[in-house]
Every structure is written in C-alpha cells, then in structure tokens.
Amino acid sequence: MSAIRALAEQLASRTDSELRKLLSARPDLILPPVPDFPALAARASTRGSLQRALENIAVPQQQVLEAVLVVEDPAAPETGIGLAQLKDAFGEADADTLRTIADQLCDLALLYRSAGDPATYLPVGSLGDALGPYPAGLGRPLKSLARSIPTYGPRLIEAVSVVGRTPGEREPAGPVHMPASAAEALEKVISSPSAWAALMASAPEGTLAVLERLAASPVGATPEGRGGDTSSPVPWLLHRALLAPLDAKHVELPRAVGQAVRGHTVFPVLGATPPEGNRLVIRGALRDNAAFSAVAELLRGLSALLAAASTTPVATLRSGGVGVRELRRLTESLQCETRDTPWLLELAAAAGLLTLDVDDSRWKPSETAWDSRSRHEQWLILLRGWLELDRAPSLTGSKLADGSAINALAAEGSRPDAPLVRRRLLTAAVELAGRPAGEEPDVAQSLPTAGFAVQDLVEWLSWHQPRLRRRFERLVPGMLTEAAALGLFGGGALTPIGFLVEQGLLDDAAAAVGVALPAPVSRVVLQADLTAIAPGYLEPAVARELLVLSTPEGQGPASTYRFSADSIRRALDAGHDAASITAFLTEHSATEVPQALTYLVEDTAGRYGSLRVGRAASYVRTEDDAVVAALLADPRAAALGLVQLAPTVIASPASPAELTSLLRDLGYAPAPEVRPGTPGRGTRRSPDGPHPDDAASAVPPPPQSPSSSSSASIAASRARLNPWSLSEEEIEAQLASLRLRGTGRVDRSPGQGQESEVLLGLETLRTAIRRKVPVRLGTADSQGNSVRQILVPLSVSGGRVRVYDPQKQVEKVVSVHRVMDVEIVEGTPTDD
C-alpha cells in the first residue's frame, strides 16, 4: 500500500483528541485547511512540513528517526523496522524507552505503523530528504557511492580480493565483477565484528584515529598524498575502499564503515536525558543588586539617548542603518561603552521611542511622554519592545559573508525568529534554575539562586531542539546579555523578575521593579567649579534638562554635570533664555546657585543672538511695500513659509522654481532674478561657487534601503511568535470538516484533491526509481492531449522527472505538472 494512503488510514482512525494534539504540534498541516485525510497525510509527508516538525523534536526523538532511516532496507523499505532492530541500532538503550519515543513520533506523524505489525515502524514520505543526505552523521551506503562516483565501483571490486571475506564464509564460485555484488561482499566484512577487528589489526598506525574523526562528520579533507604507498592511513583506506574519493582533496566515509567505528551501531548511546550543566551558587543579594543596577543604568542610558537624539537626530547611511561615525558620536555623548550604543538604539526603536523620519532618513524621538512616566513604566515599555523585537541587536558589528559588518538598525540585523528564541531562552533558564516552567508565580521570590554558564544554556536548548543548534549558538549569548541589562538575570542567575516575565506576568514584574528601584531624586548639588553633582538617579525630566544645560562627566548613580559657555549656548539654541535657565537651576538645586554659574548664564545669554542665522532657498524682492504686506496677509501663501527680512524683501524655504510657480498661481507675475556676473538665466553657477538655488538639488536624496521599511515597522505591528499558530476554533472547524468528509456526505469541489494526488504520483515515481521498474506514465502534451507511455523513471527533482524511453532508447525530461497519473509496471529490475 502507498505510504500516504497507509498514513491517511491511520490518521482517520485516531480520536478527535489525538488529532487535536497532532494539529497543535504541527499547525502547518491545516494552513490552509485540507479537504480530507489523504490530503492531510500528503501534506504531512512533504519535505517542508517535515522540516518544520523536525525543528521541534528533541535529541532522542531525532536519534530514533535517523536510526530508522539508517537501518531500513533500501531494497524493501515497505517492511519497516521492528523494535528489536531499532534496539540493535543503539549501543545503550532501553527497549521501553525506544518504544515510547517511537510512539511519540507516530503521534507526530513522523513515523507510521505497519498495517500487519503495529510494533513495526516506517518513515513518513520525504523524511529522508528532510533529514539530509547524512542521517546520524553517517555517510552514504557503499552501493550509493558506487553509483555516484565513477572511480569507486572498480575500486570496490578490487577491494574484495584485498580485504578478503568473513571468517567461516565459503570461497565464492568466481571473482566478483559487479560493483553491487562487491559492495555486498565488502559490507559483510565490515559488519562482522571479528572480521573488522582483524582488518583494523593490520592497518597502519593512526588509521583508527582518522576513522574516528570522520565517524561524526563523514566528509573530510585529506592533506596527505594518495600515491601507491599504503603504509599511511589514507592511502591504505582508499586502497581497500574504506574511504570513497569525492575529488582530489576530499573523501567520504561509507555508512557501513562509520557504523563499524561506532561499535557496529548507529548511535553508541541514546541521549535520553537533557544536559544539566554545572550550577553555580549565587547569593540572592548579589543577584538582585546586579540586576537592579543594570536596570537603573539602562533607564539612564535611554533617557540620555532620547535627549541626544532630540538635539541632533541620528543620521543613517545610504546602505542602511547607523554608521560607525554616528555611533562614535553618540557614544561620546552618552558617556557609555562602545558596545552599548547599538543596543540602546535598537531597544529605543523597538519600544517606539525612536522613529525614522522618511523625509530626511533620521531617527528622532517619537511623541511619547517618556519623561512623565514612572521608572517601572519605562522599564515595562522597554521589556515589551525587547520581547517582540524581530531583530537581533547582538549581531551588530558581526561580519557578513561578503566581509562587510552589520550596522545598527540595518536590515541585515532582522531575525523573524528572535522573539521565539527569547521565549525559549527564558523557559530554559527557569528549568535550569530548578523551577519547572508553569509553576505558580508566588514562588518566584524563593527561586533558587543557581547560576549557569552561557554554554550550558546553549547545550540545554540544543538538546531540546538539536536542528536549531547553530541558531542558538549565534543568538543566545547576545540575548542573555540583553536580558541581564533588563534585569531578568543578575550575576548569571535568573532573577524573580525574570521568572515573572517567563510566566507572562509582565505587570507584576514591572511592579516588582518599581518597588526595588530607589526613588529618583529631583535635586542636584551645584558647586562653584561650575559642576552639578546628582546624589542618585535623577528624575527623567530633570536629567534630560540637565543634559541640555550641561555636559555629563562619568556615569553611575552619582553623575557629574559640567556647565560651560558651549552648554549654555546649546540650551539657548533649544529655546531657553537666561531667566528660564536660572529658574530651573534655583528650583532643582539643593543649595544656592553659585555666583559664578549665574554670571556664566547671564554673560552667555547677553552675547547670544547678535547675529541671526536662518534657512532660505529663495527670496522675493520688490519696490512696492504694499505687495509685501499683501503676500504676508494672504492665507493662501501660508504654505510658502514666507519670512520678512526687510520692508521689501521676503525669504522662503521653497526653491525659486516652486516659489515662482506658486506666486503665479496666486495671481502675481514674478520674474526670476539673474545674479550680476552670471552668463544668463540658464546658468546656475558662478566663478565664486555654487548658487544658493543649488542647495535643493545638492542635497542627497533620502537613503532608499531595505532597512527603512523594516526599521519603521519595529514600533508598529509585531510578527507573531509562531506564524503557524492556530486557534482552537480553527482546529475544531478542521476536525468537523474531516469527520464530515469521512462519511462521504460531502462532494469534493474541483481541485481539492490535487495536492494529495500529486504527492501520490511523486511517491509512486520514487518507488519505481528505487525498485528500478518501469511505469505507465500518463501526461498531457502541449496541445492538452492525453499521452500514455511506458517509461523508466531515473530521478525526480526541481519539479521535473528524468525518464528513459526504452522504445526510442533516449532520455527525456517531463514536467511534474504535466503528469496526470502514474502506475508501476511490474518487471525485472535492472542490474547495478
């Protein structure tokens, strides 16, 4: 029976509760909904769906799947793998444990049971393709290598006479001439423990070390020569076909040899228990002090960043993101570590505190009441932004494949899976800390103060999801640093706040932060040396105002701010005057305002503004004062932004061409003015330099990069943690539809069974290729006519089927979408 049909029957026999568990674990099976159980089975057998399911299984489940693929007989895959065969594939494994794991895989529709023996398991559909060409880290079988490597078949035939035969085996009737027969003979020797031991006893020194290196990763490089000298390991192995040459420098270890090196098993040990790592005892006070200090410093850094961005918006590069020079400027302004600036930028954008102005491509503070919020409310805003951020700030500065570095807020830092990895990180930390996930939140205060190394956390996550190991190794260390900055970890241990966040109790976590953090101060100590000392963490509004009036020196809870003529002038540029500056200092000073500081403010303000600088792209000059008055009073001219510079001169930010056009629309008759010394109206440059009118054209256009849209969307709607998630209503509706169609009372609409029919046809083609038998192939030609031929399928890939026409003795390629039906024609398999 077809594997898809067999799986469909088993799915149809399940209870609603069992199907509900399957669909919850593999929601992509019904996105979009399927019409019947054959379509459900067909989708469960596709490579894409299997790859998604494999990402969520643990190490022992993956080991069992790979063992089933390695042990199954390629000549008769329909027979399946019994429990005894499965146990033999492991050096150390309990039969009951293996049965439990195999049943779990059947529940996930990654394996299915044989119709004749429920204790026999078979792999689903394209499981071999989904797991890759080297299941269990073993190479390809000898026969497959002989078919794919032209020089390996003859070497196999020679190796049989060199290696010999297994003890007690009778002398063959004649020499072996076919690669397939030679592969079988050599595999018998390799699979025999006694014959393998005798063979290795005669091997050169270092041969076993070479084999052990390749046993975990079957493809490797061979730096030593491959000449006729068989006294060194690699030539000796190649001469006996125990290594297959892929090219001049690379070899592959055959599957049988890899199993022999592993003790004639697929896996020496079943990894049934997750790694615990080495726990470190961290004092609770040390953990909490580290966490809350980090929170306070983070809030200070964010407030300083917003103040700096309000004064000078953060510029972006044409290629996207914030460049190194801009990061250096911000780092000096914030008085922080170089590595902290990209993190603060990413976090501020994630929380919606910074938004990208599409007109000038600069990041500016958004219209949020950040300063008016309490500190725990500010922390909660940052936490929510971090949890939902579909980017990896820790990747900033890392190298891409082309050698370039990832810029802060650039498109290359986008990682849609980042929110899910953060959730997994917190769950792993809870379980490693000794508190099972899902426990009541009121025990958070008694959370064990157990710290752990980053590598232990990566190993734990990789055990539960081994196919995501590289992702965890790349993202988890940086995410752990970010979580520590938010106070979720302290001294390497999970904090009670981190536990509450993992439970989803964000408001409770914010309340705990509010209780733990000391109350901010609103007064500073002004000194005669033109400095102000903050005896603690300042209120955000006071700190932001001080950043405008002065320059910070150092960081920490007792920050120092220095006043200077430049800092006072910066405050005057921001709209302050001497009276408002003095009033602010008087209100927020714990002592009297020093006379030196008062003189500095008054003297700087007195000399400020004697010259005025503005921006104008064009001007209007007339001899008639009445025209000037009429233009300024005309409400239709408000869009021009007119500013009167003199009784007969008006300036505008619009370009000369725009200003001329708009004035003519208003009923005036302006004439463009030619500067003295210019050749004519068409010339826009003079020997002295560029004309002011060139300003608009000289300004580079806003950078058009992928980061614009991706960065702007950070503060908007967030990607779902799992794009394949389902609601209970969707699952119930699908179950009702499946059960109703199973009764036969619903007619299938056209095209509903197409998915399962195509996959059934592909499965039949792959079976014919494996068994080397012809098929009766029904196809549609270019005119839409039905054509039926007996062909021998050779391969299926990329939506095309390569077939051999025995009647015309030619090969040809048929598109899969033209295939109407496939039927195996039983015949004699061809020889290797």
PDB file of C-alpha atoms in Angstrom, residues 79-291:
ATOM      1  CA  THR A  79       8.918  -3.922   5.513  1.00  0.00           C
ATOM      2  CA  GLY A  80       9.667  -1.304   8.157  1.00  0.00           C
ATOM      3  CA  ILE A  81      11.828  -1.507  11.294  1.00  0.00           C
ATOM      4  CA  GLY A  82      10.936  -3.668  14.249  1.00  0.00           C
ATOM      5  CA  LEU A  83      11.658  -2.780  17.851  1.00  0.00           C
ATOM      6  CA  ALA A  84      14.428  -5.387  18.053  1.00  0.00           C
ATOM      7  CA  GLN A  85      16.186  -3.917  15.017  1.00  0.00           C
ATOM      8  CA  LEU A  86      15.792  -0.464  16.467  1.00  0.00           C
ATOM      9  CA  LYS A  87      17.356  -1.556  19.759  1.00  0.00           C
ATOM     10  CA  ASP A  88      20.319  -3.088  17.905  1.00  0.00           C
ATOM     11  CA  ALA A  89      20.958   0.311  16.322  1.00  0.00           C
ATOM     12  CA  PHE A  90      21.889   1.696  19.763  1.00  0.00           C
ATOM     13  CA  GLY A  91      24.761   0.578  21.929  1.00  0.00           C
ATOM     14  CA  GLU A  92      22.952   1.556  25.131  1.00  0.00           C
ATOM     15  CA  ALA A  93      19.188   1.979  25.042  1.00  0.00           C
ATOM     16  CA  ASP A  94      16.189   0.630  26.897  1.00  0.00           C
ATOM     17  CA  ALA A  95      13.552  -1.119  24.765  1.00  0.00           C
ATOM     18  CA  ASP A  96      10.662   0.511  26.639  1.00  0.00           C
ATOM     19  CA  THR A  97      12.209   3.948  26.176  1.00  0.00           C
ATOM     20  CA  LEU A  98      12.661   3.321  22.469  1.00  0.00           C
ATOM     21  CA  ARG A  99       9.049   2.153  22.156  1.00  0.00           C
ATOM     22  CA  THR A 100       7.811   5.278  23.939  1.00  0.00           C
ATOM     23  CA  ILE A 101       9.851   7.550  21.685  1.00  0.00           C
ATOM     24  CA  ALA A 102       8.750   5.716  18.532  1.00  0.00           C
ATOM     25  CA  ASP A 103       5.106   6.041  19.622  1.00  0.00           C
ATOM     26  CA  GLN A 104       5.606   9.778  20.185  1.00  0.00           C
ATOM     27  CA  LEU A 105       6.983  10.084  16.655  1.00  0.00           C
ATOM     28  CA  CYS A 106       3.951   8.207  15.336  1.00  0.00           C
ATOM     29  CA  ASP A 107       1.717  10.642  17.200  1.00  0.00           C
ATOM     30  CA  LEU A 108       3.529  13.462  15.375  1.00  0.00           C
ATOM     31  CA  ALA A 109       3.051  11.664  12.026  1.00  0.00           C
ATOM     32  CA  LEU A 110       6.817  11.436  11.519  1.00  0.00           C
ATOM     33  CA  LEU A 111       6.612   7.648  11.605  1.00  0.00           C
ATOM     34  CA  TYR A 112       3.667   5.373  10.932  1.00  0.00           C
ATOM     35  CA  ARG A 113       2.979   1.780  11.911  1.00  0.00           C
ATOM     36  CA  SER A 114       2.912  -1.187   9.603  1.00  0.00           C
ATOM     37  CA  ALA A 115      -0.589  -2.477   8.884  1.00  0.00           C
ATOM     38  CA  GLY A 116       0.445  -6.051   9.687  1.00  0.00           C
ATOM     39  CA  ASP A 117       2.507  -5.362  12.815  1.00  0.00           C
ATOM     40  CA  PRO A 118       1.862  -2.281  14.997  1.00  0.00           C
ATOM     41  CA  ALA A 119       5.342  -2.745  16.539  1.00  0.00           C
ATOM     42  CA  THR A 120       6.970  -2.137  13.146  1.00  0.00           C
ATOM     43  CA  TYR A 121       7.678   1.449  12.197  1.00  0.00           C
ATOM     44  CA  LEU A 122       8.134   3.102   8.803  1.00  0.00           C
ATOM     45  CA  PRO A 123       9.360   6.614   7.931  1.00  0.00           C
ATOM     46  CA  VAL A 124       6.878   9.113   6.516  1.00  0.00           C
ATOM     47  CA  GLY A 125       7.146  10.401   2.955  1.00  0.00           C
ATOM     48  CA  SER A 126      10.124  12.676   2.372  1.00  0.00           C
ATOM     49  CA  LEU A 127      11.645  12.159   5.810  1.00  0.00           C
ATOM     50  CA  GLY A 128      14.962  11.115   4.287  1.00  0.00           C
ATOM     51  CA  ASP A 129      15.130  14.332   2.246  1.00  0.00           C
ATOM     52  CA  ALA A 130      14.178  16.435   5.275  1.00  0.00           C
ATOM     53  CA  LEU A 131      16.890  14.900   7.475  1.00  0.00           C
ATOM     54  CA  GLY A 132      19.555  15.391   4.815  1.00  0.00           C
ATOM     55  CA  PRO A 133      21.976  13.134   2.944  1.00  0.00           C
ATOM     56  CA  TYR A 134      23.889  12.080   6.067  1.00  0.00           C
ATOM     57  CA  PRO A 135      21.424  10.807   8.718  1.00  0.00           C
ATOM     58  CA  ALA A 136      23.025  10.243  12.125  1.00  0.00           C
ATOM     59  CA  GLY A 137      26.198  11.823  10.743  1.00  0.00           C
ATOM     60  CA  LEU A 138      26.925   8.699   8.684  1.00  0.00           C
ATOM     61  CA  GLY A 139      27.948   8.630   5.042  1.00  0.00           C
ATOM     62  CA  ARG A 140      26.094   7.075   2.137  1.00  0.00           C
ATOM     63  CA  PRO A 141      25.866   3.291   1.630  1.00  0.00           C
ATOM     64  CA  LEU A 142      28.509   1.552  -0.461  1.00  0.00           C
ATOM     65  CA  LYS A 143      26.089   0.931  -3.341  1.00  0.00           C
ATOM     66  CA  SER A 144      25.063   4.598  -3.493  1.00  0.00           C
ATOM     67  CA  LEU A 145      28.684   5.692  -3.542  1.00  0.00           C
ATOM     68  CA  ALA A 146      29.453   3.226  -6.327  1.00  0.00           C
ATOM     69  CA  ARG A 147      26.602   4.640  -8.434  1.00  0.00           C
ATOM     70  CA  SER A 148      27.534   8.298  -7.880  1.00  0.00           C
ATOM     71  CA  ILE A 149      31.364   8.081  -8.044  1.00  0.00           C
ATOM     72  CA  PRO A 150      32.603   6.539 -11.330  1.00  0.00           C
ATOM     73  CA  THR A 151      36.014   5.531  -9.954  1.00  0.00           C
ATOM     74  CA  TYR A 152      34.662   3.949  -6.790  1.00  0.00           C
ATOM     75  CA  GLY A 153      32.895   0.971  -8.414  1.00  0.00           C
ATOM     76  CA  PRO A 154      36.104  -0.571  -9.861  1.00  0.00           C
ATOM     77  CA  ARG A 155      37.879   0.113  -6.577  1.00  0.00           C
ATOM     78  CA  LEU A 156      35.181  -1.821  -4.715  1.00  0.00           C
ATOM     79  CA  ILE A 157      35.736  -4.832  -6.964  1.00  0.00           C
ATOM     80  CA  GLU A 158      39.489  -4.713  -6.288  1.00  0.00           C
ATOM     81  CA  ALA A 159      38.941  -4.230  -2.554  1.00  0.00           C
ATOM     82  CA  VAL A 160      37.011  -7.503  -2.204  1.00  0.00           C
ATOM     83  CA  SER A 161      40.104  -9.526  -3.114  1.00  0.00           C
ATOM     84  CA  VAL A 162      42.329  -7.379  -0.872  1.00  0.00           C
ATOM     85  CA  VAL A 163      40.103  -7.342   2.208  1.00  0.00           C
ATOM     86  CA  GLY A 164      39.075 -10.991   1.968  1.00  0.00           C
ATOM     87  CA  ARG A 165      35.916 -12.449   3.416  1.00  0.00           C
ATOM     88  CA  THR A 166      34.359 -13.009   6.801  1.00  0.00           C
ATOM     89  CA  PRO A 167      35.574 -15.948   8.925  1.00  0.00           C
ATOM     90  CA  GLY A 168      33.755 -19.174   8.015  1.00  0.00           C
ATOM     91  CA  GLU A 169      32.446 -17.807   4.708  1.00  0.00           C
ATOM     92  CA  ARG A 170      32.837 -20.168   1.774  1.00  0.00           C
ATOM     93  CA  GLU A 171      35.059 -19.260  -1.158  1.00  0.00           C
ATOM     94  CA  PRO A 172      32.967 -17.587  -3.877  1.00  0.00           C
ATOM     95  CA  ALA A 173      32.331 -19.545  -7.065  1.00  0.00           C
ATOM     96  CA  GLY A 174      34.186 -16.933  -9.151  1.00  0.00           C
ATOM     97  CA  PRO A 175      35.536 -13.403  -8.993  1.00  0.00           C
ATOM     98  CA  VAL A 176      33.180 -10.508  -8.271  1.00  0.00           C
ATOM     99  CA  HIS A 177      32.682  -8.370 -11.396  1.00  0.00           C
ATOM    100  CA  MET A 178      29.731  -6.098 -10.471  1.00  0.00           C
ATOM    101  CA  PRO A 179      30.014  -3.093  -8.100  1.00  0.00           C
ATOM    102  CA  ALA A 180      26.740  -4.027  -6.393  1.00  0.00           C
ATOM    103  CA  SER A 181      27.974  -7.526  -5.606  1.00  0.00           C
ATOM    104  CA  ALA A 182      31.329  -6.179  -4.470  1.00  0.00           C
ATOM    105  CA  ALA A 183      29.555  -3.694  -2.183  1.00  0.00           C
ATOM    106  CA  GLU A 184      27.541  -6.503  -0.592  1.00  0.00           C
ATOM    107  CA  ALA A 185      30.648  -8.624  -0.066  1.00  0.00           C
ATOM    108  CA  LEU A 186      32.632  -5.772   1.451  1.00  0.00           C
ATOM    109  CA  GLU A 187      29.741  -4.755   3.689  1.00  0.00           C
ATOM    110  CA  LYS A 188      29.602  -8.284   5.133  1.00  0.00           C
ATOM    111  CA  VAL A 189      33.253  -7.998   6.163  1.00  0.00           C
ATOM    112  CA  ILE A 190      32.803  -4.535   7.657  1.00  0.00           C
ATOM    113  CA  SER A 191      29.638  -5.542   9.534  1.00  0.00           C
ATOM    114  CA  SER A 192      31.280  -8.570  11.152  1.00  0.00           C
ATOM    115  CA  PRO A 193      32.904  -7.555  14.473  1.00  0.00           C
ATOM    116  CA  SER A 194      35.568 -10.256  14.232  1.00  0.00           C
ATOM    117  CA  ALA A 195      36.418  -9.526  10.582  1.00  0.00           C
ATOM    118  CA  TRP A 196      36.523  -5.788  11.269  1.00  0.00           C
ATOM    119  CA  ALA A 197      38.828  -6.300  14.254  1.00  0.00           C
ATOM    120  CA  ALA A 198      41.172  -8.445  12.147  1.00  0.00           C
ATOM    121  CA  LEU A 199      41.155  -5.834   9.382  1.00  0.00           C
ATOM    122  CA  MET A 200      41.984  -2.985  11.783  1.00  0.00           C
ATOM    123  CA  ALA A 201      44.761  -5.061  13.343  1.00  0.00           C
ATOM    124  CA  SER A 202      46.600  -4.960  10.034  1.00  0.00           C
ATOM    125  CA  ALA A 203      46.021  -1.237   9.484  1.00  0.00           C
ATOM    126  CA  PRO A 204      48.868   1.328   9.703  1.00  0.00           C
ATOM    127  CA  GLU A 205      49.271   3.329  12.890  1.00  0.00           C
ATOM    128  CA  GLY A 206      46.861   6.253  13.065  1.00  0.00           C
ATOM    129  CA  THR A 207      44.210   4.653  10.847  1.00  0.00           C
ATOM    130  CA  LEU A 208      41.670   4.341  13.650  1.00  0.00           C
ATOM    131  CA  ALA A 209      42.191   7.998  14.591  1.00  0.00           C
ATOM    132  CA  VAL A 210      41.397   9.044  11.005  1.00  0.00           C
ATOM    133  CA  LEU A 211      38.246   6.918  11.032  1.00  0.00           C
ATOM    134  CA  GLU A 212      37.110   8.293  14.392  1.00  0.00           C
ATOM    135  CA  ARG A 213      37.428  11.869  13.103  1.00  0.00           C
ATOM    136  CA  LEU A 214      35.248  11.008  10.116  1.00  0.00           C
ATOM    137  CA  ALA A 215      32.760   8.949  12.121  1.00  0.00           C
ATOM    138  CA  ALA A 216      30.923  12.075  13.320  1.00  0.00           C
ATOM    139  CA  SER A 217      31.206  14.025  10.055  1.00  0.00           C
ATOM    140  CA  PRO A 218      31.652  11.679   7.111  1.00  0.00           C
ATOM    141  CA  VAL A 219      33.134  14.156   4.607  1.00  0.00           C
ATOM    142  CA  GLY A 220      36.646  15.436   5.202  1.00  0.00           C
ATOM    143  CA  ALA A 221      39.809  16.717   3.553  1.00  0.00           C
ATOM    144  CA  THR A 222      42.928  14.617   3.008  1.00  0.00           C
ATOM    145  CA  PRO A 223      46.053  16.755   3.162  1.00  0.00           C
ATOM    146  CA  GLU A 224      48.405  13.798   2.690  1.00  0.00           C
ATOM    147  CA  GLY A 225      49.123  12.263  -0.695  1.00  0.00           C
ATOM    148  CA  ARG A 226      47.190   9.436  -2.334  1.00  0.00           C
ATOM    149  CA  GLY A 227      50.039   7.623  -4.027  1.00  0.00           C
ATOM    150  CA  GLY A 228      50.730   3.927  -4.065  1.00  0.00           C
ATOM    151  CA  ASP A 229      52.350   3.962  -0.619  1.00  0.00           C
ATOM    152  CA  THR A 230      49.811   2.179   1.563  1.00  0.00           C
ATOM    153  CA  SER A 231      51.861   2.493   4.738  1.00  0.00           C
ATOM    154  CA  SER A 232      49.975   5.656   5.724  1.00  0.00           C
ATOM    155  CA  PRO A 233      46.308   5.609   6.831  1.00  0.00           C
ATOM    156  CA  VAL A 234      44.516   7.417   3.992  1.00  0.00           C
ATOM    157  CA  PRO A 235      46.061   5.524   1.038  1.00  0.00           C
ATOM    158  CA  TRP A 236      45.567   2.283   2.952  1.00  0.00           C
ATOM    159  CA  LEU A 237      41.870   3.030   3.476  1.00  0.00           C
ATOM    160  CA  LEU A 238      41.379   4.162  -0.120  1.00  0.00           C
ATOM    161  CA  HIS A 239      43.047   1.008  -1.452  1.00  0.00           C
ATOM    162  CA  ARG A 240      40.515  -1.102   0.490  1.00  0.00           C
ATOM    163  CA  ALA A 241      37.532   1.103  -0.488  1.00  0.00           C
ATOM    164  CA  LEU A 242      37.008   2.019   3.156  1.00  0.00           C
ATOM    165  CA  LEU A 243      37.111   5.651   2.015  1.00  0.00           C
ATOM    166  CA  ALA A 244      35.393   6.952  -1.105  1.00  0.00           C
ATOM    167  CA  PRO A 245      37.261   9.696  -3.046  1.00  0.00           C
ATOM    168  CA  LEU A 246      34.943  12.613  -3.819  1.00  0.00           C
ATOM    169  CA  ASP A 247      37.579  14.731  -5.573  1.00  0.00           C
ATOM    170  CA  ALA A 248      41.308  15.368  -5.419  1.00  0.00           C
ATOM    171  CA  LYS A 249      41.196  16.591  -1.826  1.00  0.00           C
ATOM    172  CA  HIS A 250      38.032  15.235  -0.203  1.00  0.00           C
ATOM    173  CA  VAL A 251      36.821  11.795   0.839  1.00  0.00           C
ATOM    174  CA  GLU A 252      33.642  10.337   2.282  1.00  0.00           C
ATOM    175  CA  LEU A 253      33.406   7.627   4.916  1.00  0.00           C
ATOM    176  CA  PRO A 254      30.900   4.942   3.801  1.00  0.00           C
ATOM    177  CA  ARG A 255      27.979   4.269   6.096  1.00  0.00           C
ATOM    178  CA  ALA A 256      28.989   0.719   6.983  1.00  0.00           C
ATOM    179  CA  VAL A 257      32.497   1.850   7.967  1.00  0.00           C
ATOM    180  CA  GLY A 258      31.103   4.640  10.138  1.00  0.00           C
ATOM    181  CA  GLN A 259      28.843   2.188  11.966  1.00  0.00           C
ATOM    182  CA  ALA A 260      31.770  -0.188  12.499  1.00  0.00           C
ATOM    183  CA  VAL A 261      33.831   2.639  14.040  1.00  0.00           C
ATOM    184  CA  ARG A 262      30.885   3.382  16.354  1.00  0.00           C
ATOM    185  CA  GLY A 263      30.910  -0.179  17.617  1.00  0.00           C
ATOM    186  CA  HIS A 264      28.660  -1.531  14.863  1.00  0.00           C
ATOM    187  CA  THR A 265      25.834   0.747  15.991  1.00  0.00           C
ATOM    188  CA  VAL A 266      24.141   3.819  14.618  1.00  0.00           C
ATOM    189  CA  PHE A 267      24.423   5.599  17.978  1.00  0.00           C
ATOM    190  CA  PRO A 268      26.581   4.296  20.827  1.00  0.00           C
ATOM    191  CA  VAL A 269      24.227   5.888  23.398  1.00  0.00           C
ATOM    192  CA  LEU A 270      20.644   7.152  23.335  1.00  0.00           C
ATOM    193  CA  GLY A 271      20.691  10.737  24.635  1.00  0.00           C
ATOM    194  CA  ALA A 272      17.526  10.313  26.694  1.00  0.00           C
ATOM    195  CA  THR A 273      18.232  12.952  29.352  1.00  0.00           C
ATOM    196  CA  PRO A 274      18.973  16.663  28.828  1.00  0.00           C
ATOM    197  CA  PRO A 275      22.332  18.060  29.954  1.00  0.00           C
ATOM    198  CA  GLU A 276      22.202  19.706  33.365  1.00  0.00           C
ATOM    199  CA  GLY A 277      25.455  21.654  33.226  1.00  0.00           C
ATOM    200  CA  ASN A 278      27.338  22.985  36.229  1.00  0.00           C
ATOM    201  CA  ARG A 279      25.240  25.104  38.532  1.00  0.00           C
ATOM    202  CA  LEU A 280      26.890  27.964  40.411  1.00  0.00           C
ATOM    203  CA  VAL A 281      25.563  29.170  43.740  1.00  0.00           C
ATOM    204  CA  ILE A 282      24.843  32.904  43.543  1.00  0.00           C
ATOM    205  CA  ARG A 283      23.855  34.888  46.622  1.00  0.00           C
ATOM    206  CA  GLY A 284      20.397  36.358  46.280  1.00  0.00           C
ATOM    207  CA  ALA A 285      21.535  39.825  47.328  1.00  0.00           C
ATOM    208  CA  LEU A 286      24.357  39.786  44.785  1.00  0.00           C
ATOM    209  CA  ARG A 287      21.978  38.632  42.059  1.00  0.00           C
ATOM    210  CA  ASP A 288      19.369  41.297  42.791  1.00  0.00           C
ATOM    211  CA  ASN A 289      21.877  44.129  43.218  1.00  0.00           C
ATOM    212  CA  ALA A 290      23.444  43.323  39.863  1.00  0.00           C
ATOM    213  CA  ALA A 291      20.046  43.131  38.169  1.00  0.00           C
TER     214      ALA A 291
END
